[in-house]
mmCIF file of C-alpha atoms in Angstrom:
data_model
loop_
_atom_site.group_PDB
_atom_site.id
_atom_site.type_symbol
_atom_site.label_atom_id
_atom_site.label_comp_id
_atom_site.label_asym_id
_atom_site.label_seq_id
_atom_site.Cartn_x
_atom_site.Cartn_y
_atom_site.Cartn_z
ATOM 1 C CA MET B 1 -11.466 -46.865 9.336
ATOM 2 C CA VAL B 2 -9.902 -44.484 12.346
ATOM 3 C CA ALA B 3 -9.061 -41.122 10.651
ATOM 4 C CA SER B 4 -8.317 -37.566 11.564
ATOM 5 C CA TYR B 5 -8.206 -35.543 8.305
ATOM 6 C CA VAL B 6 -9.365 -36.681 4.793
ATOM 7 C CA GLY B 7 -9.234 -33.187 3.327
ATOM 8 C CA GLU B 8 -10.261 -32.802 -0.047
ATOM 9 C CA ASN B 9 -10.350 -36.701 -1.006
ATOM 10 C CA LYS B 10 -13.858 -36.593 -2.773
ATOM 11 C CA GLU B 11 -14.002 -40.330 -3.323
ATOM 12 C CA PHE B 12 -13.484 -40.828 0.594
ATOM 13 C CA ALA B 13 -16.242 -38.430 1.643
ATOM 14 C CA ARG B 14 -18.468 -39.929 -0.821
ATOM 15 C CA GLN B 15 -18.369 -43.355 0.639
ATOM 16 C CA TYR B 16 -18.485 -42.209 3.901
ATOM 17 C CA LEU B 17 -21.570 -40.215 3.363
ATOM 18 C CA SER B 18 -23.185 -42.843 1.647
ATOM 19 C CA GLY B 19 -22.711 -45.348 4.101
ATOM 20 C CA GLU B 20 -20.075 -47.606 2.213
ATOM 21 C CA LEU B 21 -17.639 -46.854 4.742
ATOM 22 C CA GLU B 22 -17.724 -46.720 8.397
ATOM 23 C CA VAL B 23 -15.250 -43.976 9.616
ATOM 24 C CA GLU B 24 -14.407 -42.905 13.511
ATOM 25 C CA LEU B 25 -13.050 -39.366 13.354
ATOM 26 C CA VAL B 26 -10.675 -38.415 15.989
ATOM 27 C CA PRO B 27 -8.472 -35.370 16.462
ATOM 28 C CA GLN B 28 -4.830 -35.690 14.832
ATOM 29 C CA GLY B 29 -3.186 -35.209 18.186
ATOM 30 C CA THR B 30 -5.092 -37.991 19.788
ATOM 31 C CA LEU B 31 -4.601 -40.216 16.874
ATOM 32 C CA ALA B 32 -0.849 -39.593 17.026
ATOM 33 C CA GLU B 33 -0.674 -40.324 20.734
ATOM 34 C CA LYS B 34 -2.994 -43.420 20.315
ATOM 35 C CA ILE B 35 -0.326 -45.013 17.649
ATOM 36 C CA ARG B 36 2.499 -44.032 19.821
ATOM 37 C CA SER B 37 0.948 -45.107 23.132
ATOM 38 C CA GLY B 38 -0.067 -48.485 21.309
ATOM 39 C CA GLY B 39 3.743 -49.169 20.347
ATOM 40 C CA ALA B 40 4.769 -48.128 23.559
ATOM 41 C CA GLY B 41 2.564 -51.156 25.438
ATOM 42 C CA ILE B 42 0.271 -48.251 26.892
ATOM 43 C CA PRO B 43 -3.614 -49.422 26.830
ATOM 44 C CA ALA B 44 -5.053 -45.880 27.337
ATOM 45 C CA PHE B 45 -4.301 -42.496 28.625
ATOM 46 C CA TYR B 46 -6.011 -39.065 29.238
ATOM 47 C CA THR B 47 -6.157 -35.993 27.262
ATOM 48 C CA HIS B 48 -7.951 -32.762 27.548
ATOM 49 C CA THR B 49 -8.435 -32.583 23.842
ATOM 50 C CA GLY B 50 -12.238 -32.821 22.833
ATOM 51 C CA ILE B 51 -13.470 -31.813 26.363
ATOM 52 C CA GLY B 52 -17.042 -30.375 26.123
ATOM 53 C CA THR B 53 -17.391 -31.564 22.316
ATOM 54 C CA LEU B 54 -18.886 -34.653 20.617
ATOM 55 C CA VAL B 55 -15.483 -36.454 21.127
ATOM 56 C CA GLU B 56 -16.399 -36.525 24.884
ATOM 57 C CA THR B 57 -20.332 -37.129 24.937
ATOM 58 C CA GLY B 58 -20.371 -39.157 21.674
ATOM 59 C CA GLY B 59 -22.766 -38.552 18.809
ATOM 60 C CA ILE B 60 -20.222 -38.038 15.989
ATOM 61 C CA PRO B 61 -21.565 -40.172 12.698
ATOM 62 C CA ILE B 62 -19.344 -43.082 12.253
ATOM 63 C CA LYS B 63 -21.677 -44.798 9.716
ATOM 64 C CA TYR B 64 -24.443 -43.387 7.496
ATOM 65 C CA ALA B 65 -27.457 -45.347 6.066
ATOM 66 C CA LYS B 66 -28.024 -44.935 2.307
ATOM 67 C CA ASN B 67 -30.845 -42.713 2.940
ATOM 68 C CA GLY B 68 -28.581 -40.227 4.880
ATOM 69 C CA ASP B 69 -29.813 -41.154 8.312
ATOM 70 C CA VAL B 70 -26.902 -41.908 10.977
ATOM 71 C CA GLU B 71 -26.912 -45.898 11.739
ATOM 72 C CA ILE B 72 -23.972 -45.527 14.158
ATOM 73 C CA PHE B 73 -22.722 -42.756 16.323
ATOM 74 C CA SER B 74 -19.633 -42.635 18.426
ATOM 75 C CA GLN B 75 -19.991 -43.549 22.014
ATOM 76 C CA PRO B 76 -19.292 -41.303 25.190
ATOM 77 C CA HIS B 77 -15.716 -41.376 26.530
ATOM 78 C CA CYS B 78 -14.886 -41.869 30.152
ATOM 79 C CA THR B 79 -13.646 -38.929 31.682
ATOM 80 C CA GLY B 80 -11.520 -38.285 34.810
ATOM 81 C CA VAL B 81 -10.257 -35.284 36.787
ATOM 82 C CA PHE B 82 -6.888 -34.561 37.327
ATOM 83 C CA ASP B 83 -5.882 -31.182 39.640
ATOM 84 C CA GLY B 84 -9.298 -29.896 39.062
ATOM 85 C CA LYS B 85 -9.237 -30.251 35.100
ATOM 86 C CA ARG B 86 -11.328 -32.675 33.233
ATOM 87 C CA TYR B 87 -10.126 -35.132 30.696
ATOM 88 C CA VAL B 88 -11.330 -37.640 28.282
ATOM 89 C CA MET B 89 -9.998 -41.187 28.169
ATOM 90 C CA GLU B 90 -8.698 -42.426 24.731
ATOM 91 C CA GLU B 91 -7.556 -46.101 23.859
ATOM 92 C CA SER B 92 -4.561 -46.843 22.422
ATOM 93 C CA ILE B 93 -3.948 -48.264 18.775
ATOM 94 C CA SER B 94 -1.880 -50.960 17.337
ATOM 95 C CA GLY B 95 -2.048 -52.845 14.188
ATOM 96 C CA ASP B 96 -1.250 -56.128 12.808
ATOM 97 C CA TYR B 97 0.728 -54.456 10.268
ATOM 98 C CA ALA B 98 2.313 -50.841 10.172
ATOM 99 C CA LEU B 99 3.314 -49.614 6.386
ATOM 100 C CA VAL B 100 5.928 -47.146 6.459
ATOM 101 C CA LYS B 101 7.721 -45.030 3.985
ATOM 102 C CA ALA B 102 11.492 -44.078 4.652
ATOM 103 C CA TRP B 103 14.160 -41.864 3.139
ATOM 104 C CA LYS B 104 16.815 -44.281 4.308
ATOM 105 C CA ALA B 105 17.315 -47.493 5.795
ATOM 106 C CA ASP B 106 20.109 -49.906 6.647
ATOM 107 C CA GLU B 107 20.393 -53.439 6.526
ATOM 108 C CA LEU B 108 19.336 -53.887 10.241
ATOM 109 C CA GLY B 109 16.120 -51.917 9.765
ATOM 110 C CA ASN B 110 17.277 -48.497 11.198
ATOM 111 C CA LEU B 111 15.244 -45.881 9.362
ATOM 112 C CA VAL B 112 15.866 -42.113 8.638
ATOM 113 C CA PHE B 113 13.134 -39.671 7.500
ATOM 114 C CA ARG B 114 13.802 -36.659 5.580
ATOM 115 C CA ALA B 115 12.132 -33.379 6.241
ATOM 116 C CA SER B 116 8.664 -33.196 7.264
ATOM 117 C CA ALA B 117 7.988 -36.877 5.719
ATOM 118 C CA ASN B 118 8.682 -38.001 9.292
ATOM 119 C CA ASN B 119 5.041 -36.889 10.318
ATOM 120 C CA PHE B 120 3.194 -40.140 11.245
ATOM 121 C CA ASN B 121 5.832 -42.769 10.022
ATOM 122 C CA ALA B 122 8.059 -42.536 13.238
ATOM 123 C CA PRO B 123 4.888 -43.497 15.391
ATOM 124 C CA MET B 124 3.711 -45.806 12.984
ATOM 125 C CA ALA B 125 6.659 -47.818 12.701
ATOM 126 C CA THR B 126 6.527 -49.000 16.538
ATOM 127 C CA ALA B 127 2.876 -49.589 16.667
ATOM 128 C CA GLY B 128 2.680 -52.827 14.097
ATOM 129 C CA LYS B 129 3.094 -56.369 14.901
ATOM 130 C CA VAL B 130 4.919 -56.412 11.599
ATOM 131 C CA THR B 131 6.326 -53.583 10.426
ATOM 132 C CA ILE B 132 7.129 -53.092 6.445
ATOM 133 C CA VAL B 133 9.070 -50.097 5.268
ATOM 134 C CA GLU B 134 9.618 -48.980 1.646
ATOM 135 C CA ALA B 135 12.737 -47.197 1.642
ATOM 136 C CA GLU B 136 14.036 -44.781 -1.058
ATOM 137 C CA GLU B 137 17.656 -45.997 -0.273
ATOM 138 C CA ILE B 138 18.835 -49.126 1.724
ATOM 139 C CA VAL B 139 22.395 -48.527 2.606
ATOM 140 C CA PRO B 140 25.221 -50.851 4.444
ATOM 141 C CA VAL B 141 25.224 -51.089 8.041
ATOM 142 C CA GLY B 142 27.235 -48.594 9.597
ATOM 143 C CA GLU B 143 26.600 -46.031 7.057
ATOM 144 C CA LEU B 144 23.928 -44.235 8.958
ATOM 145 C CA LYS B 145 25.128 -42.306 12.215
ATOM 146 C CA PRO B 146 23.885 -43.425 15.371
ATOM 147 C CA ASP B 147 22.704 -40.126 16.434
ATOM 148 C CA GLN B 148 20.972 -39.630 13.004
ATOM 149 C CA ILE B 149 18.414 -42.607 13.335
ATOM 150 C CA HIS B 150 14.979 -41.920 14.059
ATOM 151 C CA ILE B 151 13.728 -45.545 14.394
ATOM 152 C CA PRO B 152 16.132 -48.204 15.449
ATOM 153 C CA GLY B 153 15.806 -51.445 13.928
ATOM 154 C CA ILE B 154 14.169 -53.485 16.440
ATOM 155 C CA HIS B 155 10.922 -52.222 15.339
ATOM 156 C CA VAL B 156 11.218 -53.070 11.498
ATOM 157 C CA HIS B 157 10.480 -56.659 10.151
ATOM 158 C CA ARG B 158 10.817 -55.981 6.426
ATOM 159 C CA ILE B 159 12.236 -53.635 3.917
ATOM 160 C CA ILE B 160 11.310 -53.039 0.620
ATOM 161 C CA LYS B 161 13.684 -50.957 -1.942
ATOM 162 C CA CYS B 162 11.400 -48.152 -3.505
ATOM 163 C CA GLU B 163 12.070 -48.674 -7.430
ATOM 164 C CA LYS B 164 9.917 -45.885 -8.639
ATOM 165 C CA ASN B 165 10.329 -42.994 -6.381
ATOM 166 C CA GLU B 166 7.894 -40.572 -8.026
ATOM 167 C CA LYS B 167 6.705 -37.886 -5.296
ATOM 168 C CA LYS B 168 3.447 -36.274 -6.273
ATOM 169 C CA ILE B 169 2.873 -33.031 -4.766
ATOM 170 C CA GLU B 170 -0.741 -32.516 -3.751
ATOM 171 C CA LYS B 171 -0.812 -28.730 -3.555
ATOM 172 C CA LEU B 172 2.164 -27.003 -5.465
ATOM 173 C CA THR B 173 1.850 -23.408 -3.644
ATOM 174 C CA VAL B 174 4.526 -20.932 -4.502
ATOM 175 C CA ARG B 175 5.153 -17.389 -3.494
ATOM 176 C CA GLN B 176 2.584 -15.057 -4.627
ATOM 177 C CA ASP B 177 4.078 -11.562 -5.865
ATOM 178 C CA GLN B 178 2.352 -8.956 -3.629
ATOM 179 C CA ALA B 179 2.578 -6.366 -6.391
ATOM 180 C CA GLY B 180 -0.048 -8.590 -8.415
ATOM 181 C CA GLU B 181 -2.515 -8.770 -5.721
ATOM 182 C CA ALA B 182 -4.692 -6.227 -7.310
ATOM 183 C CA GLY B 183 -5.366 -8.439 -10.276
ATOM 184 C CA LEU B 184 -6.713 -11.137 -8.183
ATOM 185 C CA PRO B 185 -10.357 -12.183 -7.765
ATOM 186 C CA ALA B 186 -12.627 -9.991 -5.323
ATOM 187 C CA ALA B 187 -13.119 -12.981 -2.989
ATOM 188 C CA MET B 188 -9.447 -13.489 -2.828
ATOM 189 C CA GLN B 189 -8.618 -9.781 -2.266
ATOM 190 C CA LYS B 190 -10.852 -9.941 0.759
ATOM 191 C CA ARG B 191 -9.271 -13.042 2.032
ATOM 192 C CA ILE B 192 -5.595 -11.240 1.907
ATOM 193 C CA ARG B 193 -7.445 -8.326 3.847
ATOM 194 C CA ILE B 194 -8.455 -10.456 6.550
ATOM 195 C CA ILE B 195 -5.049 -11.974 6.778
ATOM 196 C CA LYS B 196 -3.024 -9.174 6.682
ATOM 197 C CA ARG B 197 -4.977 -7.748 9.713
ATOM 198 C CA ALA B 198 -4.446 -11.012 11.506
ATOM 199 C CA ALA B 199 -0.513 -10.775 10.696
ATOM 200 C CA ARG B 200 -0.143 -7.932 12.914
ATOM 201 C CA GLU B 201 -1.298 -10.287 15.897
ATOM 202 C CA PHE B 202 2.272 -11.682 15.733
ATOM 203 C CA LYS B 203 4.996 -10.588 18.456
ATOM 204 C CA ASP B 204 8.563 -10.758 18.197
ATOM 205 C CA GLY B 205 9.846 -14.004 19.630
ATOM 206 C CA MET B 206 6.175 -15.877 19.495
ATOM 207 C CA TYR B 207 5.657 -19.556 18.710
ATOM 208 C CA ALA B 208 2.606 -19.732 16.416
ATOM 209 C CA ASN B 209 0.647 -22.328 14.385
ATOM 210 C CA LEU B 210 -1.194 -21.399 11.499
ATOM 211 C CA GLY B 211 -4.482 -23.430 10.258
ATOM 212 C CA ILE B 212 -5.108 -24.857 6.666
ATOM 213 C CA GLY B 213 -6.383 -22.364 4.144
ATOM 214 C CA MET B 214 -6.396 -18.874 4.605
ATOM 215 C CA PRO B 215 -4.617 -18.743 7.752
ATOM 216 C CA MET B 216 -1.544 -20.027 6.467
ATOM 217 C CA LEU B 217 -1.375 -17.017 4.214
ATOM 218 C CA ALA B 218 -0.360 -15.097 7.222
ATOM 219 C CA SER B 219 3.218 -16.532 6.784
ATOM 220 C CA ASN B 220 3.700 -14.152 3.639
ATOM 221 C CA TYR B 221 2.657 -11.047 5.876
ATOM 222 C CA ILE B 222 4.843 -11.138 9.079
ATOM 223 C CA ASP B 223 6.826 -7.751 9.705
ATOM 224 C CA PRO B 224 10.157 -8.419 8.390
ATOM 225 C CA GLY B 225 11.447 -6.505 11.613
ATOM 226 C CA ILE B 226 10.486 -9.492 13.892
ATOM 227 C CA THR B 227 10.950 -13.086 13.927
ATOM 228 C CA VAL B 228 8.220 -15.550 14.250
ATOM 229 C CA TYR B 229 8.434 -19.345 14.781
ATOM 230 C CA LEU B 230 5.807 -20.990 12.958
ATOM 231 C CA GLN B 231 4.883 -24.402 13.778
ATOM 232 C CA SER B 232 3.100 -27.103 11.809
ATOM 233 C CA GLU B 233 1.192 -30.215 13.323
ATOM 234 C CA ASN B 234 2.867 -32.385 10.764
ATOM 235 C CA GLY B 235 6.080 -31.864 12.375
ATOM 236 C CA VAL B 236 7.675 -28.479 11.415
ATOM 237 C CA LEU B 237 9.036 -25.738 13.546
ATOM 238 C CA GLY B 238 10.297 -22.394 11.852
ATOM 239 C CA LEU B 239 8.172 -22.421 8.783
ATOM 240 C CA GLY B 240 9.020 -19.732 6.284
ATOM 241 C CA PRO B 241 7.172 -18.168 3.226
ATOM 242 C CA PHE B 242 5.729 -20.334 0.418
ATOM 243 C CA PRO B 243 8.839 -21.453 -1.742
ATOM 244 C CA THR B 244 9.554 -19.910 -5.416
ATOM 245 C CA ARG B 245 9.469 -22.441 -7.735
ATOM 246 C CA SER B 246 12.975 -23.188 -7.966
ATOM 247 C CA GLU B 247 12.780 -23.938 -3.932
ATOM 248 C CA VAL B 248 9.869 -26.489 -4.162
ATOM 249 C CA ASP B 249 10.625 -29.710 -2.077
ATOM 250 C CA PRO B 250 7.867 -32.502 -2.262
ATOM 251 C CA ASP B 251 9.298 -33.561 1.134
ATOM 252 C CA LEU B 252 9.086 -30.266 2.606
ATOM 253 C CA ILE B 253 5.028 -29.609 3.021
ATOM 254 C CA ASN B 254 2.797 -28.122 5.809
ATOM 255 C CA ALA B 255 -0.186 -30.007 7.703
ATOM 256 C CA GLY B 256 -2.240 -28.600 4.471
ATOM 257 C CA LYS B 257 -0.169 -30.383 2.288
ATOM 258 C CA GLU B 258 1.246 -27.248 0.568
ATOM 259 C CA THR B 259 4.916 -26.723 -0.220
ATOM 260 C CA VAL B 260 6.639 -24.410 2.118
ATOM 261 C CA THR B 261 10.298 -23.534 3.111
ATOM 262 C CA VAL B 262 11.908 -23.610 6.321
ATOM 263 C CA LEU B 263 13.959 -20.920 8.093
ATOM 264 C CA GLN B 264 17.400 -21.037 9.320
ATOM 265 C CA GLY B 265 17.248 -22.765 13.036
ATOM 266 C CA GLY B 266 14.211 -24.715 11.727
ATOM 267 C CA SER B 267 13.733 -28.506 12.989
ATOM 268 C CA PHE B 268 11.592 -31.469 11.954
ATOM 269 C CA PHE B 269 9.989 -34.119 14.051
ATOM 270 C CA SER B 270 7.401 -36.487 14.303
ATOM 271 C CA SER B 271 3.614 -35.922 14.750
ATOM 272 C CA ASP B 272 3.522 -37.220 18.556
ATOM 273 C CA VAL B 273 6.168 -34.865 19.111
ATOM 274 C CA SER B 274 4.741 -31.997 17.406
ATOM 275 C CA PHE B 275 1.357 -32.501 19.381
ATOM 276 C CA GLY B 276 3.055 -32.931 22.508
ATOM 277 C CA MET B 277 4.497 -29.403 22.004
ATOM 278 C CA ILE B 278 0.632 -28.217 21.293
ATOM 279 C CA ARG B 279 -0.750 -30.149 24.108
ATOM 280 C CA GLY B 280 2.115 -28.672 26.669
ATOM 281 C CA ASN B 281 1.329 -25.273 25.935
ATOM 282 C CA ARG B 282 4.589 -24.510 23.839
ATOM 283 C CA ILE B 283 2.463 -22.490 21.290
ATOM 284 C CA ASP B 284 1.950 -18.947 22.070
ATOM 285 C CA MET B 285 -0.940 -18.056 19.457
ATOM 286 C CA LEU B 286 -3.014 -20.212 16.816
ATOM 287 C CA VAL B 287 -4.623 -18.674 13.816
ATOM 288 C CA LEU B 288 -7.253 -20.894 12.289
ATOM 289 C CA GLY B 289 -10.400 -20.551 10.226
ATOM 290 C CA GLY B 290 -14.143 -20.889 11.709
ATOM 291 C CA MET B 291 -17.582 -21.934 10.332
ATOM 292 C CA GLU B 292 -19.113 -20.369 13.179
ATOM 293 C CA VAL B 293 -18.274 -18.745 16.329
ATOM 294 C CA SER B 294 -20.678 -17.974 19.387
ATOM 295 C CA GLN B 295 -20.607 -15.258 21.606
ATOM 296 C CA THR B 296 -18.949 -17.021 24.369
ATOM 297 C CA GLY B 297 -15.996 -18.156 22.111
ATOM 298 C CA ASP B 298 -17.176 -21.393 21.116
ATOM 299 C CA LEU B 299 -15.639 -22.642 17.855
ATOM 300 C CA ALA B 300 -17.225 -24.814 14.829
ATOM 301 C CA ASN B 301 -14.820 -25.500 11.858
ATOM 302 C CA TRP B 302 -14.479 -29.075 11.060
ATOM 303 C CA ILE B 303 -17.710 -30.744 9.864
ATOM 304 C CA VAL B 304 -21.454 -30.170 8.181
ATOM 305 C CA PRO B 305 -23.182 -33.268 9.371
ATOM 306 C CA GLY B 306 -24.310 -35.184 6.271
ATOM 307 C CA LYS B 307 -23.104 -32.786 3.684
ATOM 308 C CA MET B 308 -19.481 -31.940 4.518
ATOM 309 C CA VAL B 309 -16.523 -33.903 6.105
ATOM 310 C CA LYS B 310 -12.876 -32.945 6.129
ATOM 311 C CA GLY B 311 -12.250 -34.377 9.582
ATOM 312 C CA MET B 312 -10.913 -32.849 12.668
ATOM 313 C CA GLY B 313 -7.371 -32.322 11.750
ATOM 314 C CA GLY B 314 -5.349 -30.937 14.626
ATOM 315 C CA ALA B 315 -7.682 -28.121 15.332
ATOM 316 C CA VAL B 316 -9.374 -29.713 18.350
ATOM 317 C CA ASP B 317 -5.933 -30.288 19.832
ATOM 318 C CA LEU B 318 -4.907 -27.106 19.251
ATOM 319 C CA VAL B 319 -7.674 -25.124 20.906
ATOM 320 C CA SER B 320 -7.634 -27.659 23.741
ATOM 321 C CA ALA B 321 -4.364 -25.925 25.157
ATOM 322 C CA SER B 322 -5.321 -23.335 27.678
ATOM 323 C CA GLY B 323 -2.136 -21.574 27.224
ATOM 324 C CA THR B 324 -2.372 -20.569 23.686
ATOM 325 C CA ARG B 325 -4.338 -17.349 22.474
ATOM 326 C CA VAL B 326 -6.705 -18.260 19.534
ATOM 327 C CA VAL B 327 -7.430 -16.086 16.805
ATOM 328 C CA VAL B 328 -10.097 -16.852 14.448
ATOM 329 C CA THR B 329 -10.144 -15.526 10.605
ATOM 330 C CA MET B 330 -13.337 -15.852 8.697
ATOM 331 C CA ASP B 331 -15.874 -14.129 6.509
ATOM 332 C CA HIS B 332 -18.535 -12.372 8.374
ATOM 333 C CA CYS B 333 -21.150 -14.040 6.682
ATOM 334 C CA SER B 334 -21.840 -17.278 4.650
ATOM 335 C CA LYS B 335 -22.327 -17.020 0.977
ATOM 336 C CA ASP B 336 -26.138 -16.919 1.318
ATOM 337 C CA GLY B 337 -25.605 -13.882 3.761
ATOM 338 C CA SER B 338 -26.269 -15.533 7.076
ATOM 339 C CA PRO B 339 -24.301 -14.631 10.063
ATOM 340 C CA LYS B 340 -21.339 -16.875 11.027
ATOM 341 C CA ILE B 341 -20.981 -15.242 14.640
ATOM 342 C CA LEU B 342 -23.709 -16.464 16.652
ATOM 343 C CA LYS B 343 -25.559 -16.544 20.080
ATOM 344 C CA ARG B 344 -24.810 -20.506 19.797
ATOM 345 C CA CYS B 345 -23.008 -22.560 17.375
ATOM 346 C CA THR B 346 -25.444 -24.721 15.394
ATOM 347 C CA LEU B 347 -22.437 -26.956 14.048
ATOM 348 C CA PRO B 348 -20.800 -29.545 16.183
ATOM 349 C CA LEU B 349 -18.035 -27.928 18.229
ATOM 350 C CA THR B 350 -14.480 -27.909 17.739
ATOM 351 C CA GLY B 351 -13.809 -26.257 21.082
ATOM 352 C CA VAL B 352 -15.822 -24.783 24.030
ATOM 353 C CA GLU B 353 -15.074 -20.960 25.031
ATOM 354 C CA CYS B 354 -11.520 -21.190 23.296
ATOM 355 C CA VAL B 355 -11.410 -18.215 20.868
ATOM 356 C CA ASN B 356 -9.870 -15.179 22.071
ATOM 357 C CA ARG B 357 -10.239 -12.885 18.952
ATOM 358 C CA ILE B 358 -12.508 -12.730 15.893
ATOM 359 C CA ILE B 359 -11.061 -11.047 12.556
ATOM 360 C CA THR B 360 -13.412 -10.910 9.588
ATOM 361 C CA ASP B 361 -13.769 -8.936 6.287
ATOM 362 C CA MET B 362 -15.954 -6.579 8.469
ATOM 363 C CA CYS B 363 -14.257 -5.980 11.801
ATOM 364 C CA VAL B 364 -12.412 -7.387 14.596
ATOM 365 C CA PHE B 365 -14.201 -8.658 17.975
ATOM 366 C CA ASP B 366 -12.447 -9.947 21.498
ATOM 367 C CA VAL B 367 -14.156 -12.533 23.387
ATOM 368 C CA VAL B 368 -14.704 -11.120 26.987
ATOM 369 C CA PRO B 369 -14.815 -14.198 29.422
ATOM 370 C CA GLY B 370 -18.030 -13.956 31.103
ATOM 371 C CA LYS B 371 -19.243 -10.640 29.033
ATOM 372 C CA GLY B 372 -19.354 -11.682 25.304
ATOM 373 C CA LEU B 373 -18.187 -10.068 22.331
ATOM 374 C CA LEU B 374 -16.379 -6.485 22.303
ATOM 375 C CA LEU B 375 -16.099 -4.650 19.158
ATOM 376 C CA ARG B 376 -12.564 -3.419 18.773
ATOM 377 C CA GLU B 377 -12.065 -2.399 15.313
ATOM 378 C CA LEU B 378 -13.736 -1.810 11.869
ATOM 379 C CA ALA B 379 -12.659 -2.728 8.424
ATOM 380 C CA SER B 380 -12.289 0.291 5.684
ATOM 381 C CA GLY B 381 -15.937 1.156 4.696
ATOM 382 C CA CYS B 382 -17.804 -0.745 7.254
ATOM 383 C CA SER B 383 -20.029 0.944 9.945
ATOM 384 C CA VAL B 384 -21.013 -0.356 13.477
ATOM 385 C CA ASP B 385 -24.668 -0.526 12.051
ATOM 386 C CA GLN B 386 -23.265 -2.723 9.302
ATOM 387 C CA VAL B 387 -21.703 -4.999 11.704
ATOM 388 C CA ARG B 388 -24.763 -5.177 13.945
ATOM 389 C CA ALA B 389 -26.865 -6.120 11.051
ATOM 390 C CA ALA B 390 -24.657 -8.886 9.696
ATOM 391 C CA THR B 391 -24.188 -10.421 13.352
ATOM 392 C CA GLY B 392 -26.199 -12.952 14.843
ATOM 393 C CA CYS B 393 -25.645 -12.143 18.422
ATOM 394 C CA GLU B 394 -25.531 -8.959 20.853
ATOM 395 C CA PHE B 395 -22.200 -7.183 21.520
ATOM 396 C CA THR B 396 -20.780 -4.224 22.944
ATOM 397 C CA VAL B 397 -18.671 -1.324 21.351
ATOM 398 C CA ALA B 398 -15.462 -0.452 22.413
ATOM 399 C CA SER B 399 -15.109 3.263 22.976
ATOM 400 C CA ASP B 400 -12.101 3.700 20.663
ATOM 401 C CA VAL B 401 -13.256 1.551 17.746
ATOM 402 C CA ALA B 402 -12.137 3.091 14.614
ATOM 403 C CA GLU B 403 -11.377 1.696 11.147
ATOM 404 C CA THR B 404 -7.901 -0.073 11.140
ATOM 405 C CA TYR B 405 -7.350 -2.254 7.870
#
């Protein structure tokens, strides 16, 4: 199986880690482009995504033995240099069958997707020798306007009417009343303090992407006096706050499968288009979580080999965009008290020298190219000595460092 993000699918993780399932994990944007290119008859392409990580060098576990040893590792990728920049070569994907879900289909096979349900459906529909579509509604030819069709019928071979259109919501997420934050558990209050500080990074008119988990909370704390256009990898631009219960729409979710809203002027598109925006440096800033960050800005946040696997998702693509500012939000230490900011990362890397700023429950660090970490700000109640004791590498202290959040 070729996959990118398996999330909280415990059965999938069990089968993978026990050796019952062979899994090739790839960055999500790369997967979208593999499928799009396969459907377009392009055998391979070059991308900067994954340079300097196991994506390039090989070594990602594909199959485990029953005793926990790795039986099969991924192989090194071919690389090329264009305009002085290194890229990895990725082979495209096409399938014997493509299974697609559409909102509407006409009798010629023209397809329309609704809201964020476009995602991988559009490129997938073009990449199968036989494309089978389950449609919520099949309409007569002519009812779909030509300029509203997402996938033309030339790609579609069979259409099935959806008889039971039950839409399950994996992560029903509704707006939290900020007045009720005081009653939340201490761990959640700590996360909110981190994300409130991260929300101060937003600037008016900025295009930004928020990672799964804690970073996504930042959408609830954007200064109401500015406009920020939030992008989600699954094909949404213009994300708003989490919905009220009356606003919940099962076809409107973010990349973390949480229910969301969309602001006026927002738009929907397929996953391959979404990652084209990302690789093309259209996103000004990225906020994402981290398991480890090194003093030079290396980031690890997608796997603990042999123990935890969620997949790369879109993070490897996002941090590979050289024009995107990368802000990492994380607890300063692990649950056992060990530092998560280190001289060198011990976990497989998401990106190399990609992080610009680190915001934790204790402080704010800037990554200064060629010099290392600079302590910029302190959280309320934290001292420089406490930060130094909780950090696994050296850093310098800004002359004006002070408690700011």
